[in-house]
PDB file of C-alpha atoms and ligand atoms in Angstrom:
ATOM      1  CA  UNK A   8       0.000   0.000   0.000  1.00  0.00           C
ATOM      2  CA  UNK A   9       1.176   3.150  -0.688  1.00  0.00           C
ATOM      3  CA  UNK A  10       2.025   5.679   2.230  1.00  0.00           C
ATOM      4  CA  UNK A  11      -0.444   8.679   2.434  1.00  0.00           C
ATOM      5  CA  UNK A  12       3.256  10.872   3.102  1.00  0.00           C
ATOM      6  CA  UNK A  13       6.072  10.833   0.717  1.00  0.00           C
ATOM      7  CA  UNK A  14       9.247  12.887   1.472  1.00  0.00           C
ATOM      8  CA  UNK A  15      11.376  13.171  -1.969  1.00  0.00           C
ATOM      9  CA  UNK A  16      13.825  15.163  -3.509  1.00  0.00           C
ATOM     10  CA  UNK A  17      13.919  16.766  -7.570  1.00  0.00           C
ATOM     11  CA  UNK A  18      12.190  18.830  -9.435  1.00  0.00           C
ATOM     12  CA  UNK A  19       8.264  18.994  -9.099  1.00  0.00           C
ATOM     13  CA  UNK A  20       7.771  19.909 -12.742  1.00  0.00           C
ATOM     14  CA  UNK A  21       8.503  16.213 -13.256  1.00  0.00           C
ATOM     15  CA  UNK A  22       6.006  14.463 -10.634  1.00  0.00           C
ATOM     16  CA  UNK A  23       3.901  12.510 -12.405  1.00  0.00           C
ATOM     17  CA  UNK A  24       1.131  13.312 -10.100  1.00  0.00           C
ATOM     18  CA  UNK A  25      -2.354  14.580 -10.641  1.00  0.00           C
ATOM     19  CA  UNK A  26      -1.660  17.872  -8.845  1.00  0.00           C
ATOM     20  CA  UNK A  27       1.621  19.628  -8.415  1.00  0.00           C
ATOM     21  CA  UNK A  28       1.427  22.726  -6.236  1.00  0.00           C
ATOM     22  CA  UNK A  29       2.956  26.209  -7.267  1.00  0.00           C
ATOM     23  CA  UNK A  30       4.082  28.625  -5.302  1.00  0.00           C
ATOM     24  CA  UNK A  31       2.877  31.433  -6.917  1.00  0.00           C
ATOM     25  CA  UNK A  32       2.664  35.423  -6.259  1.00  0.00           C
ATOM     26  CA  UNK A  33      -0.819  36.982  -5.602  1.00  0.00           C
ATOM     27  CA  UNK A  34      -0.058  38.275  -9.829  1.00  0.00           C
ATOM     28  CA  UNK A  35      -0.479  34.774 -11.226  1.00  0.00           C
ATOM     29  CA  UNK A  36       1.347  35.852 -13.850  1.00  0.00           C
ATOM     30  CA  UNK A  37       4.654  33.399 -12.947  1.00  0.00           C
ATOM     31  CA  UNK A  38       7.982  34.790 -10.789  1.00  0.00           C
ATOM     32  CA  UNK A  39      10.909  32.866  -9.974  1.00  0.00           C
ATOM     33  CA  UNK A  40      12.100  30.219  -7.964  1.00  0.00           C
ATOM     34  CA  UNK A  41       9.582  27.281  -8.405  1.00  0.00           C
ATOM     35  CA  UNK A  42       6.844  29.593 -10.234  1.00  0.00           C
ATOM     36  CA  UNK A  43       9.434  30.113 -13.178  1.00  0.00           C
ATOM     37  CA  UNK A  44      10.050  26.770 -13.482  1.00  0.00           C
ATOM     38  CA  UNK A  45       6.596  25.539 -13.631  1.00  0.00           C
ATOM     39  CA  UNK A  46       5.753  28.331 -16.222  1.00  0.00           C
ATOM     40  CA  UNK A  47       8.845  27.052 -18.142  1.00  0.00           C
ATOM     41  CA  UNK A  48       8.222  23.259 -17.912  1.00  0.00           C
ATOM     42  CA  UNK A  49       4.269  23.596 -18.594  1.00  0.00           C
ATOM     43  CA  UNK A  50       4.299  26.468 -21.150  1.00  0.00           C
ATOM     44  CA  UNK A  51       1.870  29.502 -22.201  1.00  0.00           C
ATOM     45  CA  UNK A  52      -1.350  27.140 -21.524  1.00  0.00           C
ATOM     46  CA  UNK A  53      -0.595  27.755 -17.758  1.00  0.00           C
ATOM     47  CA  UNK A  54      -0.021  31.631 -18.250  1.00  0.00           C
ATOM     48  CA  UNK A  55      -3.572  32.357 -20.508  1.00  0.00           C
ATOM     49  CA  UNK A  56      -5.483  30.131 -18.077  1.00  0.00           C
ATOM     50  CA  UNK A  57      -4.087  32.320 -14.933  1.00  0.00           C
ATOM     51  CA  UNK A  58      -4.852  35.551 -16.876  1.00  0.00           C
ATOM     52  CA  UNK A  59      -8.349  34.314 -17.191  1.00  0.00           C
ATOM     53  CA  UNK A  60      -8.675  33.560 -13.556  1.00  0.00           C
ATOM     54  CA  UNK A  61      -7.322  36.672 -12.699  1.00  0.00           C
ATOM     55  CA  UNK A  62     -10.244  38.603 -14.949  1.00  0.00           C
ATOM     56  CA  UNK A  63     -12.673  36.416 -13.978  1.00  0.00           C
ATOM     57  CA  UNK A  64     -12.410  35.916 -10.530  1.00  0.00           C
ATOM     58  CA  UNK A  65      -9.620  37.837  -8.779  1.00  0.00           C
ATOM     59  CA  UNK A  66      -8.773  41.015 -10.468  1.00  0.00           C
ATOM     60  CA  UNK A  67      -7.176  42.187  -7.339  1.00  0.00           C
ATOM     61  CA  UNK A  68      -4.495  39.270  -6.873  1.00  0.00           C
ATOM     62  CA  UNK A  69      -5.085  35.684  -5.247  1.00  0.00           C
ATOM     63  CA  UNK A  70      -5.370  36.409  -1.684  1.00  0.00           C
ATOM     64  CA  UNK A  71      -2.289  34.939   0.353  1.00  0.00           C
ATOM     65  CA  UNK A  72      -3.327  31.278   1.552  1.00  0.00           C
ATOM     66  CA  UNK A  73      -5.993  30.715  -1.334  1.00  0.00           C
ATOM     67  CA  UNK A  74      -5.351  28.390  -4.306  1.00  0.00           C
ATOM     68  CA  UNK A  75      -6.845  27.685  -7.328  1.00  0.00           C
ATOM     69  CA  UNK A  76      -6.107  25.147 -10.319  1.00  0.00           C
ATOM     70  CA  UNK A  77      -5.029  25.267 -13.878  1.00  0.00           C
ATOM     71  CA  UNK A  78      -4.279  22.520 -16.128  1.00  0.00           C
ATOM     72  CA  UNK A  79      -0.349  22.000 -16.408  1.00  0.00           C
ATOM     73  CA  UNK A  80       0.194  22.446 -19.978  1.00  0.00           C
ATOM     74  CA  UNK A  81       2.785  20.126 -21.149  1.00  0.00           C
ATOM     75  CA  UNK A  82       4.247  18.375 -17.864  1.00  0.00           C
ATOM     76  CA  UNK A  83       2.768  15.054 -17.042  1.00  0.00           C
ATOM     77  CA  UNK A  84       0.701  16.231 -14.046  1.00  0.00           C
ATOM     78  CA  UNK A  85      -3.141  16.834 -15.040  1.00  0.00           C
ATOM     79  CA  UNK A  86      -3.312  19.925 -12.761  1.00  0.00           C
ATOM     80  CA  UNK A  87      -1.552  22.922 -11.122  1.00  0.00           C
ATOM     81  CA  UNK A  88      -3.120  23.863  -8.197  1.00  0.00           C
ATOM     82  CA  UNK A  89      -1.636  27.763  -7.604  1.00  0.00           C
ATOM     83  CA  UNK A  90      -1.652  28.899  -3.787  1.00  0.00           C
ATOM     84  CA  UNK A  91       0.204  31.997  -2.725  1.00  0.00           C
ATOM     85  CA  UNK A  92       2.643  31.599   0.278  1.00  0.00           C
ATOM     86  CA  UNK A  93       2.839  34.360   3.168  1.00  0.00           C
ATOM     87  CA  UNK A  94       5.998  36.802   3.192  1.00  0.00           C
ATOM     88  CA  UNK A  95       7.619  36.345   6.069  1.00  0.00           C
ATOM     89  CA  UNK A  96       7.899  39.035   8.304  1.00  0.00           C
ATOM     90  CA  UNK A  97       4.916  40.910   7.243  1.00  0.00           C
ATOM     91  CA  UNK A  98       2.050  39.088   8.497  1.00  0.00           C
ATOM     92  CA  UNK A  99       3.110  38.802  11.998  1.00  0.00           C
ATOM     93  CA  UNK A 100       1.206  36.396  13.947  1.00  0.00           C
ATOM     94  CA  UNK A 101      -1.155  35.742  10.914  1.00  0.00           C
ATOM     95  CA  UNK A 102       2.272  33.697   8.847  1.00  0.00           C
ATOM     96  CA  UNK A 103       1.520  30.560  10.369  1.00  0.00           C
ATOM     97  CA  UNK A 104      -2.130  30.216   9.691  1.00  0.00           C
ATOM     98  CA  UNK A 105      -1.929  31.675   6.495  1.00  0.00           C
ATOM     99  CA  UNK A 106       0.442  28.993   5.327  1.00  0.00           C
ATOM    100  CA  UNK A 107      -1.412  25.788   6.691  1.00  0.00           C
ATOM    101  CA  UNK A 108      -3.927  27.249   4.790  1.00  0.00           C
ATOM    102  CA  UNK A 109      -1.907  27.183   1.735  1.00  0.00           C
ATOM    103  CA  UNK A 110      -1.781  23.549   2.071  1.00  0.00           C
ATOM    104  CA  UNK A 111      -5.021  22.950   3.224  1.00  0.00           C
ATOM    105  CA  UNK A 112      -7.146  24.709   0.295  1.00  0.00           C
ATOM    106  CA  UNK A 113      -4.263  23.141  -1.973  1.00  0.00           C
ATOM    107  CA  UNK A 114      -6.055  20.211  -0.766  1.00  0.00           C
ATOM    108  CA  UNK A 115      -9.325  20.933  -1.233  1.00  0.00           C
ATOM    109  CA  UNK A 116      -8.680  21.597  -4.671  1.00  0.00           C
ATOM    110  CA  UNK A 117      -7.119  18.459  -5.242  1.00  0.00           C
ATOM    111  CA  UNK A 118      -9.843  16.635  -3.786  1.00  0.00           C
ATOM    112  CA  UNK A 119     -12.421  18.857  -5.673  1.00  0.00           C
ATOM    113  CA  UNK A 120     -10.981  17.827  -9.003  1.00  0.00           C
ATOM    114  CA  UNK A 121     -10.745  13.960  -7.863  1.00  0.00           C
ATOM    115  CA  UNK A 122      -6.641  14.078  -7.180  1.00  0.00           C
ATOM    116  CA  UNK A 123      -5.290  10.925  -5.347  1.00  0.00           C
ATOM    117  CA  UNK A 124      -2.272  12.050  -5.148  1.00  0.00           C
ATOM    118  CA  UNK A 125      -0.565  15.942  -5.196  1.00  0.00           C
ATOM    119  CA  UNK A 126       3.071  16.890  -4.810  1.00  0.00           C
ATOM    120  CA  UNK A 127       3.768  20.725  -3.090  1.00  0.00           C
ATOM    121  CA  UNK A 128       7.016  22.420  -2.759  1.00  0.00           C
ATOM    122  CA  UNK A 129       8.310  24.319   0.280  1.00  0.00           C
ATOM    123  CA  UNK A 130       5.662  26.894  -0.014  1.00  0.00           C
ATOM    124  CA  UNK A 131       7.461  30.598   1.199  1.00  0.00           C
ATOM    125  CA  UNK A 132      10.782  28.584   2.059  1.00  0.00           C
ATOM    126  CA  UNK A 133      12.543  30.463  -0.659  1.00  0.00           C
ATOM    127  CA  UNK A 134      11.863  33.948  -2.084  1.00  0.00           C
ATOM    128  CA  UNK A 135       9.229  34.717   0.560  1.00  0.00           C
ATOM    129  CA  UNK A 136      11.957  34.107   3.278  1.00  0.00           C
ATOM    130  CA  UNK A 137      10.040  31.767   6.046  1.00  0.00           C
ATOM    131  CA  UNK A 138      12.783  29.593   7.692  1.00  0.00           C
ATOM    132  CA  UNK A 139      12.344  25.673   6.787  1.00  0.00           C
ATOM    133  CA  UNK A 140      12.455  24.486  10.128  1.00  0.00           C
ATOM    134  CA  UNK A 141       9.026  26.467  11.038  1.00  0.00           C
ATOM    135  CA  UNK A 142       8.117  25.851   7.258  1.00  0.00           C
ATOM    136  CA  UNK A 143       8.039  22.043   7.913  1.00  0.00           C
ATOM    137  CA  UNK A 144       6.383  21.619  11.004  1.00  0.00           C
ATOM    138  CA  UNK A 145       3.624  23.937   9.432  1.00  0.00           C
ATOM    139  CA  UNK A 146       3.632  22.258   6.487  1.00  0.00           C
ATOM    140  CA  UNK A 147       3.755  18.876   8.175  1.00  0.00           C
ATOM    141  CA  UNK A 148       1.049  19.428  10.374  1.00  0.00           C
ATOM    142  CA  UNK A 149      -1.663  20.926   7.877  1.00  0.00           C
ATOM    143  CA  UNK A 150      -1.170  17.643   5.519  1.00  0.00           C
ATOM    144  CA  UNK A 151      -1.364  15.443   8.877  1.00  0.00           C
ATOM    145  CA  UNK A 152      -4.393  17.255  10.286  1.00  0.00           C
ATOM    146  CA  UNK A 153      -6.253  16.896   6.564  1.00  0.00           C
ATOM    147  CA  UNK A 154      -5.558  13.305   6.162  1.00  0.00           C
ATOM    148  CA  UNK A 155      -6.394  12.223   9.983  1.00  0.00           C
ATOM    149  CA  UNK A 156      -9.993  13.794   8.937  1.00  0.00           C
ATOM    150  CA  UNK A 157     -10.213  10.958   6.403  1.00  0.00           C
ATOM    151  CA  UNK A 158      -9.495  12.433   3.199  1.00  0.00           C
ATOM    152  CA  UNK A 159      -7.866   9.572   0.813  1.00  0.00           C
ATOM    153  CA  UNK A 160      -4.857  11.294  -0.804  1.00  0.00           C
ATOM    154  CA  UNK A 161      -1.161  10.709  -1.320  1.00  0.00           C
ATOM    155  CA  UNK A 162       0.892  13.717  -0.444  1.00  0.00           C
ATOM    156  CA  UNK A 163       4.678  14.012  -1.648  1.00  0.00           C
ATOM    157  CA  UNK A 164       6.676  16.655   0.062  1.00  0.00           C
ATOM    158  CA  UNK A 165       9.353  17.923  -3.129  1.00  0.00           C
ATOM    159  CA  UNK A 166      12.596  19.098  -2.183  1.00  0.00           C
ATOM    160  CA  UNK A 167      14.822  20.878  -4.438  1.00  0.00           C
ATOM    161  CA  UNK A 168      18.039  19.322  -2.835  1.00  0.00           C
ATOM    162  CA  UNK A 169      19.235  17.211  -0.092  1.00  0.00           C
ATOM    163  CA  UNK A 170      19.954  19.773   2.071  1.00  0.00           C
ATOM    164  CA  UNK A 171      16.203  21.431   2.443  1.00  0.00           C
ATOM    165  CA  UNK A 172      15.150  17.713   2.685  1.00  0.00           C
ATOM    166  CA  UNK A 173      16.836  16.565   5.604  1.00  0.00           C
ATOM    167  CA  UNK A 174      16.237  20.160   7.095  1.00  0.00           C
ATOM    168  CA  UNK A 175      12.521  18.987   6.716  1.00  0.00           C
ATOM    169  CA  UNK A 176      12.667  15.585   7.842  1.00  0.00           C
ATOM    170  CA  UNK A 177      14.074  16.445  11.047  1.00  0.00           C
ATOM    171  CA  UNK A 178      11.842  19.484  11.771  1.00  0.00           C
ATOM    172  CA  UNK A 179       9.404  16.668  11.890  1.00  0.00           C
ATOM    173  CA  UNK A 180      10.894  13.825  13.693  1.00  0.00           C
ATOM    174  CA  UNK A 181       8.580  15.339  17.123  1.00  0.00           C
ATOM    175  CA  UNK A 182       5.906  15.128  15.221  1.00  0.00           C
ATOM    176  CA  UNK A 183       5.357  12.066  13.066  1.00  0.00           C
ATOM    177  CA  UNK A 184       3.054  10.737  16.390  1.00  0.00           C
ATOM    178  CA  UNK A 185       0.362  12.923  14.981  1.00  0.00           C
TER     179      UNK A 185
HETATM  180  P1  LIG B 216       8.316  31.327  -2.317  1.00  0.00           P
HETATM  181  O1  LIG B 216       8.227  32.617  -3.097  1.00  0.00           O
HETATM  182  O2  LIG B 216       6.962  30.810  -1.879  1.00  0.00           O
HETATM  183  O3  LIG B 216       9.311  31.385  -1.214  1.00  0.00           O
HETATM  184  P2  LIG B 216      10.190  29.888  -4.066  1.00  0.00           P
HETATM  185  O4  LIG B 216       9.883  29.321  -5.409  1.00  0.00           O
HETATM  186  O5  LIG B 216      11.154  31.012  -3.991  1.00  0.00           O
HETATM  187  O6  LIG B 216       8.768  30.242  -3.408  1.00  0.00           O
HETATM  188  O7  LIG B 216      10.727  28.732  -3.132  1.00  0.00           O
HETATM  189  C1  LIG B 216       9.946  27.733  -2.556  1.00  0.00           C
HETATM  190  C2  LIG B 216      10.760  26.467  -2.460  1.00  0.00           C
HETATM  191  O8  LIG B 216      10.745  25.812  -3.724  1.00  0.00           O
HETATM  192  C3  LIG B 216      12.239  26.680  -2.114  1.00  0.00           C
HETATM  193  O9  LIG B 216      12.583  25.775  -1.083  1.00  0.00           O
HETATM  194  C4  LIG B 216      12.969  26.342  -3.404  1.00  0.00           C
HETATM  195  O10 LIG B 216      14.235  25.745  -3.152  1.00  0.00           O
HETATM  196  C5  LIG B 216      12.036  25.320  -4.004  1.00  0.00           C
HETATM  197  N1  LIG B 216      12.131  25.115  -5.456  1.00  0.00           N
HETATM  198  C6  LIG B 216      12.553  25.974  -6.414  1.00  0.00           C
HETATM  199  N2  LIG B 216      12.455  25.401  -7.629  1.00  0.00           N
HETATM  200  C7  LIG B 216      11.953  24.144  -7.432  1.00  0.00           C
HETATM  201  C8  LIG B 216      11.642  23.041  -8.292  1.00  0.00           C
HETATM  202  N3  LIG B 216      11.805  23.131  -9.594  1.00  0.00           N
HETATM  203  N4  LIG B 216      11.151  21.907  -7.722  1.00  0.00           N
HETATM  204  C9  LIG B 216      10.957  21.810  -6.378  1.00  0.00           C
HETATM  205  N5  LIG B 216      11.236  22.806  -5.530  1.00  0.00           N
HETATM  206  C10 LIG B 216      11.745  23.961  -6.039  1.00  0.00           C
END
């Protein structure tokens, strides 16, 4: 059977998942970091549909901790699911909800469009400055919490290297009793 958590490390644009998980700016109109590369690997598709989105239903910006879905062009996941991490450092005590909600409505989403399985990034570990060790046990947590209510989905966490993957793994260790 397969484990509802999978830690890995590479580059998400090559999951083959249902739902890979961008970390995207309110804009939705790509950036850098992982948002570049998922613009790059999946093509313009991705771009028009966000534009639309954006018209449609959020001229102002995605909200931080909202996400919404796209197909994913020409990678080999059916979906991106586009959430928009917290800045660190300028939501004060609002950071940490607003990212387990990142991965929460990421979920949701997933779910919505019939995912069993959905691979996210570090969400705000890079650009948007939030230190991995509070990252992960955030991150960790929210994914925990969702699947302990019953929801059938395999999650893989996606590290760009080693390093940020063992930095994640033992953030955790305390709480894999969850
Ligand atoms: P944010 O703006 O939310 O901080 P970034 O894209 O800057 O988003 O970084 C989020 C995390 O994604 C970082 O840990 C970064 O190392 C990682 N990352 C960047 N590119 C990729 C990729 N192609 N696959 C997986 N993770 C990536």
């Amino acid at each position: 059977m397969k484990k509802a958590i999978e830690i890995k490390t590479g580059d998400i644009t090559g999951e083959k998942v249902c739902a890979i998980v961008n970390a995207a700016n309110s804009s939705l109109m790509g950036g850098g970091g992982v948002d570049g590369a998922i613009h790059r690997a999946g093509g313009h598709a991705i771009l028009e549909e966000c534009r639309e989105i954006r018209e449609r239903r959020y001229p102002d910006g995605l909200p931080t901790g909202e996400a919404v879905a796209t197909t994913a062009g020409a990678m080999d996941a059916s979906y991106v699911i586009h959430t928009v991490g917290p800045v660190y450092g300028s939501c004060g005590n609002a950071c940490e909800s607003l990212l387990a909600s990142c991965y929460r409505n990421s979920l949701n989403v997933a779910l919505e469009l019939g995912c069993k399985d959905i691979a996210f990034p570090a969400i705000s570990t890079g650009i948007y400055g939030y230190p991995k060790e509070e990252a992960a046990c955030i991150a960790y947590r929210s994914v925990k919490q969702f699947l302990n209510q019953g929801h059938e989905i395999t999650v893989y966490f996606v590290f760009h290297n080693d390093q940020d993957r063992t930095v994640f793994e033992e953030s955790i260790r305390g709480l894999q009793g969850l």
